[in-house]
Amino acid sequence: MGKVWVVAEQREGKLKKVTFEMVTLARQIGGEVEGVVIGKDVKGLASELGEYGVGKVYVADHPDLEQYTTAKYTRVLAELINKEKPEVVLIANSAQGRDFAPRTAQRVGAGQVSDITGYEEGVFVRPIYAGKAYTKVGATSHPLIVTVRPNVFSAAEKTGGQAAIEEVAVSFMPEDLKAIVKEVVKQVSGRPELTEADIIVSGGRGMKGPENFKLLEDLADVLGAAVGASRAAVDAGWREHRYQVGQTGKTVSPSLYIAVGISGAIQHLAGMGSSKVIVAINKDPEANIFKVADYGIVGDLFEIVPLLTEEFKKLLKS
Amino acid sequence: MKLVVLLKQTFDTEAKIVLKDGKIDDSGVTLIINPYDEFAVEEALRIKEKLGQGEVVVVSAGSDRAQEALRQALAMGADRAVLVKTDGLQLDEMVVAEVLAKVLQQMEYDLILAGWRAIDDSSAQVGVRVAEILGLPQINLVTKLEVGEGKITGHREIEGGTEVVEVPLPALVTAQRGLNEPRYPSMKGIMQAKKKELKVINAADLGVNATPKVEIKEIFLPKGKQAGKIFTDEPAVAVAKLVKALREEAKVI
């Protein structure tokens, strides 16, 4: 195995957790683990990666890289790949990674394995049909681009160390600068993103109306959790599309998924089935969700959820 | 305006997955237009209607059976369809993209639309790869689209918010849920669809020389889960037991 690259995911000058998860995976794959950091004023992040045992970090630092666009990131990464010839390039399967990874793969003539959740002796494991089945995928040529699902691999621990830092010359072609980001609207919410959250509290048709999601938000706030919804709740207009978990929504893998008033349509199970621990709260003991749940309470959610919020509050305060 | 929609036929979202000889068995499975591609078809139709002129062409790479999905898009209002038959070819996302790009190179387009991913393999690669081959700018995961003079503006979903991006035409955009509500074909649309052009091309005749860079070594089904613990006590007791179990047994709190 040659070089295995971890393309750091950073926002506003901070490395995202998935970056350290990719370091863990890179070590499992073996070979020389190297990092790539792209952005503006990001040299500090390169040294930080070194503390996690990454031997060498390529830094593309340029004022034009402050704002992400597909073309700019693709230009930088594709040229670097062509020059340094890594064997495997790991990129976060985030909104950003998903956007420039396939574009880069095509430019360098590489295959890509998307949204992987496992690695076993040279092959990458990934869900298909939103987790109703899995495939093991291998490369027939290199480089290979791999996008890694956040929250699946454990984050690498600090090992202490210092990375050799190589600054990459960055220059753009006129066509790289054609896309203009007019505006970035941030969702004002103190809650984590669904795809990154460690705990998710999700509501379905049983919530009976948009106002009742307040119950789930209260519970989520105690747990530091994200709030999701089933397709039924989204179709009813109670929650925005971006919060939908399921085959036509987000695929999530938190350590704890609490499904409230969700019957467990196959569509929904597909999106959350890889959660480590699943809790179901539903008044129907025959509901499908109980077939996948590790723990369940059969009963009235309007009674149970407030009790649960109180109980967690007590526990987490003590 | 010339609008092209890339469309894939997929399993219905309710479909159960069954393996036969190590492969996914599609017998008896209802096939549909990939839901994200349906948003793309709808958006193309709306753009054409708004401008009062133009053409919507749907293009699919797949088996003969994908004609059903193309006919449905024609019934929704698309003007004509192209099926590129890929039977017998070794495929990965790159090869499919090369095949589609080859067909597109022989067509006129101002805007290409596709779903951001297909719900079956969920690779989310083909649309973007096509944009790269054709040298087009892209806007991915679009939830709102505005067509201007020689340019488009897309609102795209990013973690924790939305980004508004403008690119010059021609371009490729991928559709995300929230973009629109796809229409159902009308009876009139279904009747008209039968008379619309559906051209079939063999991918093998296109002279694409890309070969797969990845291969599927194995397909397997997830292990069935053990039955969980259900607490049926009165609510306060059940809740206390649940929290204790999450803390001490599952260790997730």
Coordinates of C-alpha atoms in Angstrom, one line a residue:
Chain A
M1 CA 0.0 0.0 0.0
G2 CA 1.3 3.4 -1.0
K3 CA 0.0 6.8 0.3
V4 CA -3.4 7.0 2.0
W5 CA -4.7 10.5 2.1
V6 CA -7.1 12.1 4.5
V7 CA -8.6 15.2 3.0
A8 CA -9.4 17.3 6.1
E9 CA -12.9 18.6 6.5
Q10 CA -12.7 22.0 8.2
R11 CA -15.2 24.8 8.8
E12 CA -14.2 28.2 9.9
G13 CA -10.7 27.2 10.9
K14 CA -11.7 24.1 12.9
L15 CA -11.2 20.4 11.9
K16 CA -14.4 18.5 11.9
K17 CA -14.7 15.2 13.9
V18 CA -15.0 13.2 10.7
T19 CA -11.4 14.2 9.8
F20 CA -10.1 12.3 12.9
E21 CA -12.4 9.4 12.0
M22 CA -10.8 9.2 8.6
V23 CA -7.4 9.1 10.2
T24 CA -8.5 6.0 12.1
L25 CA -9.7 4.4 8.8
A26 CA -6.5 5.4 7.0
R27 CA -4.4 3.6 9.7
Q28 CA -6.6 0.5 9.2
I29 CA -6.0 0.6 5.5
G30 CA -2.2 0.8 6.1
G31 CA 0.5 2.5 4.1
E32 CA 1.7 6.0 4.6
V33 CA -1.0 8.2 6.1
E34 CA -0.8 11.7 4.8
G35 CA -3.2 14.7 5.1
V36 CA -4.5 17.4 2.8
V37 CA -5.8 20.7 4.1
I38 CA -7.5 23.1 1.8
G39 CA -8.7 26.6 2.7
K40 CA -7.6 30.1 3.8
D41 CA -5.3 30.5 6.9
V42 CA -5.3 26.8 7.5
K43 CA -1.6 26.1 8.2
G44 CA -2.4 25.7 11.9
L45 CA -4.7 22.8 11.1
A46 CA -1.9 21.0 9.3
S47 CA 0.2 21.0 12.5
E48 CA -2.8 19.8 14.4
L49 CA -3.2 16.8 12.1
G50 CA 0.5 16.0 12.9
E51 CA -0.4 15.6 16.5
Y52 CA -2.7 12.7 15.5
G53 CA 0.1 10.9 13.9
V54 CA -0.3 12.1 10.3
G55 CA 3.3 12.1 8.9
K56 CA 3.0 14.6 6.1
V57 CA 0.4 17.3 5.4
Y58 CA -0.1 19.1 2.1
V59 CA -1.5 22.6 2.6
A60 CA -3.3 24.5 -0.1
D61 CA -3.7 27.9 1.5
H62 CA -5.1 30.7 -0.7
P63 CA -7.4 33.7 -0.1
D64 CA -9.7 32.4 -2.9
L65 CA -10.2 29.2 -1.0
E66 CA -12.0 30.9 1.9
Q67 CA -15.3 30.2 0.2
Y68 CA -15.8 26.7 -1.0
T69 CA -16.8 26.1 -4.5
T70 CA -16.8 22.8 -6.4
A71 CA -14.4 24.0 -9.2
K72 CA -11.8 25.5 -6.9
Y73 CA -11.5 22.5 -4.6
T74 CA -11.5 20.1 -7.6
R75 CA -8.7 22.1 -9.2
V76 CA -6.5 21.9 -6.1
L77 CA -7.2 18.3 -5.2
A78 CA -7.0 16.9 -8.7
E79 CA -3.7 18.5 -9.4
L80 CA -2.3 17.3 -6.2
I81 CA -3.4 13.8 -6.8
N82 CA -1.9 13.8 -10.3
K83 CA 1.4 15.0 -8.9
E84 CA 1.7 12.9 -5.7
K85 CA -0.1 9.8 -6.8
P86 CA -1.7 8.6 -3.6
E87 CA -3.3 5.2 -3.7
V88 CA -6.4 6.0 -1.7
V89 CA -8.0 9.4 -1.0
L90 CA -10.4 9.6 1.8
I91 CA -13.0 12.5 1.7
A92 CA -15.8 13.1 4.2
N93 CA -19.2 12.1 2.9
S94 CA -20.5 15.6 3.8
A95 CA -22.4 18.1 1.7
Q96 CA -19.1 19.4 0.6
G97 CA -17.2 16.1 0.2
R98 CA -20.1 14.6 -1.8
D99 CA -19.9 17.7 -4.1
F100 CA -16.3 17.7 -5.1
A101 CA -15.3 14.0 -4.7
P102 CA -16.9 12.6 -7.8
R103 CA -15.8 15.6 -9.8
T104 CA -12.2 15.1 -8.7
A105 CA -12.5 11.3 -9.3
Q106 CA -13.6 11.9 -12.9
R107 CA -10.9 14.4 -13.5
V108 CA -8.1 12.1 -12.4
G109 CA -9.7 9.1 -14.0
A110 CA -10.4 7.4 -10.7
G111 CA -13.1 5.2 -9.3
Q112 CA -15.0 6.2 -6.3
V113 CA -16.7 4.3 -3.5
S114 CA -19.3 6.5 -1.9
D115 CA -20.5 6.8 1.7
I116 CA -18.6 3.8 3.1
T117 CA -19.4 2.5 6.6
G118 CA -16.7 -0.2 6.9
Y119 CA -13.4 -1.6 5.7
E120 CA -12.2 -5.2 5.5
E121 CA -8.9 -6.3 4.0
G122 CA -8.8 -4.2 0.9
V123 CA -12.5 -3.8 0.3
F124 CA -14.8 -1.1 1.4
V125 CA -18.2 -1.9 2.8
R126 CA -21.1 0.4 1.9
P127 CA -24.9 0.2 2.3
I128 CA -27.1 0.1 -0.8
Y129 CA -30.9 0.5 -0.9
A130 CA -30.3 2.7 2.2
G131 CA -29.1 -0.1 4.3
K132 CA -31.5 -2.9 3.1
A133 CA -28.3 -4.5 1.7
Y134 CA -24.6 -4.0 1.7
T135 CA -21.8 -4.3 -0.8
K136 CA -18.1 -4.9 -0.6
V137 CA -16.4 -2.9 -3.2
G138 CA -12.8 -3.1 -4.3
A139 CA -10.7 -1.0 -6.7
T140 CA -9.5 -2.3 -10.1
S141 CA -7.1 0.7 -10.4
H142 CA -5.6 3.5 -8.4
P143 CA -6.0 6.1 -7.2
L144 CA -9.3 5.3 -5.6
I145 CA -11.5 8.0 -4.0
V146 CA -13.5 7.0 -1.0
T147 CA -16.1 9.1 0.7
V148 CA -16.5 8.2 4.4
R149 CA -19.8 8.4 6.3
P150 CA -19.4 10.6 9.5
N151 CA -19.9 9.0 12.9
V152 CA -19.0 5.4 11.8
F153 CA -15.3 5.1 12.6
S154 CA -14.0 6.1 16.0
A155 CA -12.0 9.3 16.1
A156 CA -8.2 8.9 16.2
E157 CA -6.6 9.8 19.6
K158 CA -3.7 12.2 19.8
T159 CA -0.4 10.3 19.5
G160 CA 1.8 13.3 19.6
G161 CA 4.0 14.0 16.7
Q162 CA 4.8 16.6 14.1
A163 CA 3.8 16.5 10.5
A164 CA 6.2 17.5 7.7
I165 CA 4.2 20.4 6.1
E166 CA 4.4 20.9 2.4
E167 CA 2.8 24.0 1.0
V168 CA 1.0 23.6 -2.3
A169 CA 1.1 26.3 -5.0
V170 CA -2.4 27.2 -5.9
S171 CA -3.5 28.7 -9.1
F172 CA -6.9 28.8 -10.8
M173 CA -8.1 28.8 -14.4
P174 CA -10.7 31.3 -15.4
E175 CA -13.4 28.6 -15.5
D176 CA -12.7 27.8 -11.8
L177 CA -14.0 31.2 -10.7
K178 CA -17.3 31.2 -12.6
A179 CA -19.5 30.0 -9.8
I180 CA -20.4 32.8 -7.5
V181 CA -21.6 32.1 -3.9
K182 CA -24.2 34.9 -3.4
E183 CA -25.2 34.0 0.1
V184 CA -24.8 31.4 2.8
V185 CA -27.8 31.2 5.1
K186 CA -27.1 29.5 8.4
Q187 CA -29.9 27.7 10.1
V188 CA -30.1 29.1 13.6
S189 CA -30.2 26.1 15.8
G190 CA -28.1 25.1 18.7
R191 CA -28.7 21.4 17.8
P192 CA -26.3 19.2 15.9
E193 CA -26.7 18.2 12.3
L194 CA -28.7 15.0 11.8
T195 CA -25.9 13.3 9.9
E196 CA -23.3 14.2 12.6
A197 CA -25.4 13.8 15.7
D198 CA -24.5 11.3 18.3
I199 CA -28.1 11.1 19.5
I200 CA -31.3 11.6 17.4
V201 CA -34.8 12.0 18.7
S202 CA -37.3 11.5 15.8
G203 CA -41.0 11.9 15.5
G204 CA -43.6 10.4 13.2
R205 CA -47.3 10.4 12.5
G206 CA -48.0 9.6 16.1
M207 CA -46.9 13.2 17.0
K208 CA -50.3 14.2 15.7
G209 CA -49.2 17.8 14.8
P210 CA -46.3 20.2 14.4
E211 CA -46.8 21.8 17.8
N212 CA -46.1 18.5 19.6
F213 CA -42.6 18.4 18.3
K214 CA -41.8 20.8 21.1
L215 CA -41.9 17.7 23.3
L216 CA -39.1 16.1 21.2
E217 CA -37.1 19.4 21.2
D218 CA -37.2 19.5 24.9
L219 CA -35.9 15.9 25.1
A220 CA -33.3 16.7 22.5
D221 CA -32.1 19.7 24.3
V222 CA -31.5 17.7 27.5
L223 CA -29.5 15.1 25.5
G224 CA -27.7 17.4 23.1
A225 CA -29.5 15.6 20.4
A226 CA -30.7 16.4 16.9
V227 CA -34.4 16.2 16.0
G228 CA -35.5 14.1 13.0
A229 CA -38.8 13.2 11.5
S230 CA -40.3 10.4 9.5
R231 CA -41.6 10.8 6.0
A232 CA -45.2 10.8 7.2
A233 CA -44.4 13.8 9.5
V234 CA -42.6 15.6 6.7
D235 CA -45.3 14.9 4.1
A236 CA -47.9 16.2 6.6
G237 CA -45.9 19.5 6.6
W238 CA -45.0 19.3 10.3
R239 CA -41.2 19.4 9.7
E240 CA -39.0 20.6 6.9
H241 CA -37.6 18.1 4.3
R242 CA -34.1 18.6 5.6
Y243 CA -35.1 16.8 8.8
Q244 CA -36.4 13.7 7.2
V245 CA -34.8 10.4 8.0
G246 CA -35.3 7.5 5.6
Q247 CA -34.7 6.2 2.1
T248 CA -35.6 9.5 0.5
G249 CA -34.2 11.6 3.4
K250 CA -31.1 11.5 5.5
T251 CA -29.3 8.2 6.3
V252 CA -28.1 8.5 9.9
S253 CA -26.0 6.4 12.2
P254 CA -26.1 7.9 15.7
S255 CA -25.2 5.9 18.8
L256 CA -28.7 6.4 20.0
Y257 CA -31.9 6.8 17.9
I258 CA -35.1 7.4 19.8
A259 CA -38.1 6.9 17.5
V260 CA -41.2 8.4 18.9
G261 CA -44.7 7.8 17.4
I262 CA -43.0 6.2 14.4
S263 CA -44.6 3.0 13.1
G264 CA -41.5 1.9 11.2
A265 CA -42.2 1.8 7.5
I266 CA -39.4 0.0 5.6
Q267 CA -38.5 3.3 4.0
H268 CA -37.8 4.8 7.5
L269 CA -36.0 1.7 8.8
A270 CA -33.7 1.9 5.8
G271 CA -32.5 5.4 6.9
M272 CA -31.9 4.7 10.6
G273 CA -31.3 1.0 10.7
S274 CA -27.5 1.3 11.2
S275 CA -28.0 3.3 14.5
K276 CA -26.1 1.6 17.3
V277 CA -29.0 1.6 19.8
I278 CA -32.6 2.1 18.8
V279 CA -35.3 3.0 21.2
A280 CA -39.0 2.9 20.2
I281 CA -41.9 4.6 21.9
N282 CA -45.2 3.7 20.3
K283 CA -48.7 2.9 21.6
D284 CA -49.1 0.0 19.0
P285 CA -47.3 -3.1 20.3
E286 CA -47.4 -4.5 16.8
A287 CA -45.6 -1.6 15.2
N288 CA -42.7 -2.6 12.9
I289 CA -40.4 -0.3 14.7
F290 CA -40.3 -2.7 17.7
K291 CA -38.8 -5.3 15.4
V292 CA -35.6 -3.3 15.0
A293 CA -35.6 -1.6 18.4
D294 CA -33.2 -2.6 21.1
Y295 CA -35.5 -1.1 23.8
G296 CA -39.1 -0.1 23.6
I297 CA -41.9 1.3 25.6
V298 CA -45.4 0.5 24.6
G299 CA -47.6 3.5 25.6
D300 CA -48.8 7.0 25.1
L301 CA -45.9 9.2 23.9
F302 CA -47.6 12.3 25.3
E303 CA -47.2 10.8 28.7
I304 CA -43.9 9.0 28.2
V305 CA -41.7 11.7 26.5
P306 CA -42.1 14.3 29.2
L307 CA -41.3 11.7 31.8
L308 CA -38.2 10.6 29.8
T309 CA -37.1 14.2 29.5
E310 CA -37.3 14.6 33.3
E311 CA -35.5 11.3 34.0
F312 CA -32.6 12.2 31.7
K313 CA -32.4 15.6 33.3
K314 CA -32.1 14.1 36.7
L315 CA -29.5 11.6 35.5
L316 CA -27.4 14.0 33.5
K317 CA -27.4 16.6 36.3
S318 CA -26.1 14.2 38.9
Chain B
M1 CA -34.4 26.5 -23.7
K2 CA -33.1 23.0 -24.2
L3 CA -33.5 21.0 -21.0
V4 CA -32.2 17.5 -20.5
V5 CA -33.1 15.3 -17.5
L6 CA -31.0 12.3 -16.6
L7 CA -33.3 9.6 -15.2
K8 CA -32.8 6.2 -13.6
Q9 CA -35.3 3.5 -13.0
T10 CA -35.1 2.2 -9.4
F11 CA -36.8 -0.2 -7.1
D12 CA -39.9 1.2 -5.3
T13 CA -38.9 2.5 -1.9
E14 CA -41.1 -0.1 -0.2
A15 CA -39.4 -3.0 -2.0
K16 CA -37.9 -5.8 0.1
I17 CA -34.4 -6.8 -1.0
V18 CA -33.9 -10.4 -1.8
L19 CA -30.6 -12.0 -3.0
K20 CA -30.5 -14.7 -5.6
D21 CA -27.2 -16.3 -6.6
G22 CA -25.4 -13.5 -4.7
K23 CA -27.2 -10.8 -6.8
I24 CA -30.1 -8.6 -6.0
D25 CA -33.3 -10.2 -7.4
D26 CA -35.6 -7.8 -9.2
S27 CA -38.3 -10.3 -10.1
G28 CA -41.7 -9.1 -8.9
V29 CA -40.3 -5.8 -7.8
T30 CA -42.2 -2.6 -8.7
L31 CA -39.9 -0.2 -10.5
I32 CA -40.3 3.5 -10.4
I33 CA -38.6 6.7 -11.5
N34 CA -35.9 7.4 -9.0
P35 CA -37.7 9.9 -6.7
Y36 CA -34.9 12.5 -6.9
D37 CA -35.0 12.3 -10.7
E38 CA -38.7 12.9 -10.6
F39 CA -38.0 16.2 -8.9
A40 CA -35.6 16.9 -11.8
V41 CA -38.3 16.1 -14.4
E42 CA -40.8 18.2 -12.7
E43 CA -38.4 21.2 -12.5
A44 CA -37.6 20.9 -16.2
L45 CA -41.2 20.9 -17.0
R46 CA -41.9 24.0 -14.8
I47 CA -39.0 25.9 -16.4
K48 CA -40.3 25.2 -19.9
E49 CA -43.8 26.2 -18.9
K50 CA -42.6 29.4 -17.2
L51 CA -40.5 30.4 -20.3
G52 CA -43.4 29.4 -22.6
Q53 CA -41.0 27.6 -24.9
G54 CA -38.3 25.0 -25.0
E55 CA -37.9 21.2 -25.0
V56 CA -37.5 18.7 -22.2
V57 CA -35.7 15.5 -23.2
V58 CA -35.3 12.6 -20.7
V59 CA -32.3 10.3 -21.0
S60 CA -31.8 7.1 -19.2
A61 CA -29.0 4.4 -19.2
G62 CA -30.4 1.1 -18.3
S63 CA -32.2 -2.0 -19.5
D64 CA -35.2 -2.3 -21.8
R65 CA -37.5 -2.1 -18.8
A66 CA -36.4 1.5 -18.2
Q67 CA -38.7 2.4 -21.1
E68 CA -41.5 2.3 -18.6
A69 CA -39.9 5.0 -16.5
L70 CA -39.2 7.1 -19.6
R71 CA -42.8 6.7 -20.8
Q72 CA -44.0 7.9 -17.4
A73 CA -41.8 11.0 -17.7
L74 CA -43.2 11.6 -21.2
A75 CA -46.7 11.3 -19.7
M76 CA -45.8 13.9 -17.2
G77 CA -45.0 16.2 -20.1
A78 CA -41.5 15.6 -21.4
D79 CA -41.2 16.0 -25.1
R80 CA -39.0 13.0 -26.1
A81 CA -36.9 10.3 -24.5
V82 CA -33.7 8.5 -25.2
L83 CA -32.8 5.1 -23.7
V84 CA -29.2 3.9 -23.8
K85 CA -29.2 0.2 -23.4
T86 CA -26.4 -0.9 -21.2
D87 CA -27.2 -4.6 -21.0
G88 CA -24.2 -6.9 -20.9
L89 CA -21.7 -4.0 -20.2
Q90 CA -19.4 -3.9 -17.3
L91 CA -20.5 -0.8 -15.5
D92 CA -19.5 1.4 -12.7
E93 CA -20.4 5.1 -12.1
M94 CA -17.6 6.3 -14.4
V95 CA -18.6 4.1 -17.3
V96 CA -22.3 5.1 -16.9
A97 CA -21.2 8.8 -16.9
E98 CA -19.1 8.3 -20.0
V99 CA -22.0 6.6 -21.8
L100 CA -24.4 9.4 -20.9
A101 CA -22.0 12.1 -21.7
K102 CA -21.4 10.6 -25.1
V103 CA -25.1 10.8 -25.8
L104 CA -25.4 14.3 -24.5
Q105 CA -22.5 15.4 -26.7
Q106 CA -24.7 14.7 -29.7
M107 CA -27.6 16.8 -28.3
E108 CA -28.2 20.4 -27.6
Y109 CA -28.6 21.5 -24.0
D110 CA -28.7 24.7 -21.9
L111 CA -29.4 22.9 -18.6
I112 CA -29.0 19.3 -17.5
L113 CA -31.0 18.2 -14.5
A114 CA -30.6 15.0 -12.5
G115 CA -31.5 13.6 -9.1
W116 CA -28.6 14.2 -6.6
R117 CA -28.5 10.4 -6.0
A118 CA -30.4 7.3 -6.9
I119 CA -32.1 5.6 -4.0
D120 CA -30.7 2.2 -5.0
D121 CA -26.9 2.4 -5.1
S122 CA -26.9 5.9 -3.6
S123 CA -23.5 6.6 -5.1
A124 CA -24.3 10.2 -5.9
Q125 CA -21.6 10.3 -8.6
V126 CA -23.1 10.0 -12.1
G127 CA -24.6 13.5 -12.5
V128 CA -21.4 15.2 -11.2
R129 CA -19.2 13.0 -13.4
V130 CA -21.2 13.9 -16.4
A131 CA -20.8 17.6 -15.6
E132 CA -17.0 17.1 -15.4
I133 CA -16.8 15.3 -18.7
L134 CA -18.9 18.0 -20.5
G135 CA -16.9 20.7 -18.7
L136 CA -20.1 22.2 -17.2
P137 CA -20.4 24.0 -13.8
Q138 CA -22.6 22.2 -11.3
I139 CA -24.9 23.1 -8.5
N140 CA -25.6 20.1 -6.3
L141 CA -28.5 19.3 -4.0
V142 CA -30.7 22.1 -5.2
T143 CA -33.9 22.9 -3.3
K144 CA -34.8 26.1 -5.3
L145 CA -33.8 27.1 -8.8
E146 CA -34.1 30.4 -10.6
V147 CA -33.3 30.6 -14.3
G148 CA -31.9 34.0 -15.5
E149 CA -30.4 35.3 -18.7
G150 CA -27.5 33.0 -19.5
K151 CA -27.2 31.9 -15.9
I152 CA -28.9 30.0 -13.1
T153 CA -29.1 30.5 -9.4
G154 CA -29.6 27.5 -7.1
H155 CA -30.2 27.3 -3.4
R156 CA -28.3 24.2 -2.3
E157 CA -28.5 22.3 0.9
I158 CA -25.3 22.3 3.0
E159 CA -24.8 21.2 6.6
G160 CA -26.5 23.6 8.9
G161 CA -28.0 25.8 6.2
T162 CA -28.4 26.8 2.6
E163 CA -26.0 28.2 0.1
V164 CA -27.1 30.3 -2.9
V165 CA -24.8 29.7 -5.9
E166 CA -24.9 31.3 -9.4
V167 CA -23.3 29.6 -12.4
P168 CA -23.4 30.5 -16.1
L169 CA -25.3 28.3 -18.5
P170 CA -24.9 25.6 -19.8
A171 CA -24.8 23.9 -16.4
L172 CA -25.8 20.8 -14.6
V173 CA -27.9 20.8 -11.4
T174 CA -28.9 17.9 -9.2
A175 CA -32.3 17.9 -7.4
Q176 CA -32.9 17.5 -3.7
R177 CA -36.2 16.8 -2.0
G178 CA -38.0 20.1 -1.3
L179 CA -37.4 21.5 -4.8
N180 CA -41.0 20.9 -5.9
E181 CA -43.9 18.4 -5.8
P182 CA -43.8 16.2 -8.9
R183 CA -47.1 16.0 -10.8
Y184 CA -49.0 12.9 -11.7
P185 CA -49.4 12.1 -15.3
S186 CA -52.9 13.0 -16.6
M187 CA -54.9 10.7 -18.7
K188 CA -54.3 13.0 -21.6
G189 CA -50.6 12.9 -20.9
I190 CA -50.6 9.2 -20.8
M191 CA -52.3 9.0 -24.2
Q192 CA -50.0 11.5 -25.7
A193 CA -46.9 9.8 -24.3
K194 CA -47.6 6.8 -26.5
K195 CA -47.0 8.9 -29.6
K196 CA -43.9 10.7 -28.4
E197 CA -40.5 9.7 -29.6
L198 CA -38.5 7.2 -27.5
K199 CA -35.2 6.5 -29.2
V200 CA -33.3 3.4 -28.2
I201 CA -29.5 3.4 -28.5
N202 CA -27.1 0.6 -27.7
A203 CA -24.3 1.7 -25.4
A204 CA -22.0 -0.7 -27.0
D205 CA -22.3 1.2 -30.3
L206 CA -21.2 4.5 -28.8
G207 CA -17.5 3.8 -28.8
V208 CA -17.0 4.5 -25.1
N209 CA -13.7 3.0 -24.0
A210 CA -13.8 3.6 -20.2
T211 CA -13.6 0.5 -18.1
P212 CA -14.8 0.1 -14.5
K213 CA -12.5 1.3 -11.8
V214 CA -14.3 -0.3 -9.0
E215 CA -16.0 -3.7 -8.7
I216 CA -18.6 -5.2 -6.4
K217 CA -17.0 -8.2 -4.7
E218 CA -20.0 -9.2 -2.7
I219 CA -23.5 -8.3 -1.8
F220 CA -25.0 -9.3 1.5
L221 CA -28.0 -8.6 3.7
P222 CA -27.6 -7.0 7.1
K223 CA -27.9 -9.5 10.0
G224 CA -31.4 -9.7 11.5
K225 CA -31.6 -8.1 14.8
Q226 CA -32.3 -9.9 18.1
A227 CA -35.7 -9.0 19.6
G228 CA -35.2 -6.0 21.9
K229 CA -36.4 -5.4 25.5
I230 CA -39.9 -4.0 25.7
F231 CA -40.9 -2.3 28.9
T232 CA -44.6 -2.7 29.5
D233 CA -44.8 -1.4 33.1
E234 CA -46.7 1.8 34.0
P235 CA -45.1 4.8 32.3
A236 CA -43.0 6.1 35.1
V237 CA -41.5 2.7 35.9
A238 CA -40.9 1.9 32.2
V239 CA -39.1 5.2 31.7
A240 CA -36.9 4.7 34.7
K241 CA -36.0 1.2 33.5
L242 CA -35.3 2.4 30.0
V243 CA -33.0 5.2 31.2
K244 CA -31.2 2.8 33.5
A245 CA -30.7 0.3 30.6
L246 CA -29.4 3.0 28.3
R247 CA -26.9 4.1 30.9
E248 CA -25.7 0.8 32.3
E249 CA -26.3 -1.8 29.6
A250 CA -26.1 0.0 26.3
K251 CA -23.8 2.6 27.7
V252 CA -24.9 5.3 25.2
I253 CA -25.8 8.0 27.8

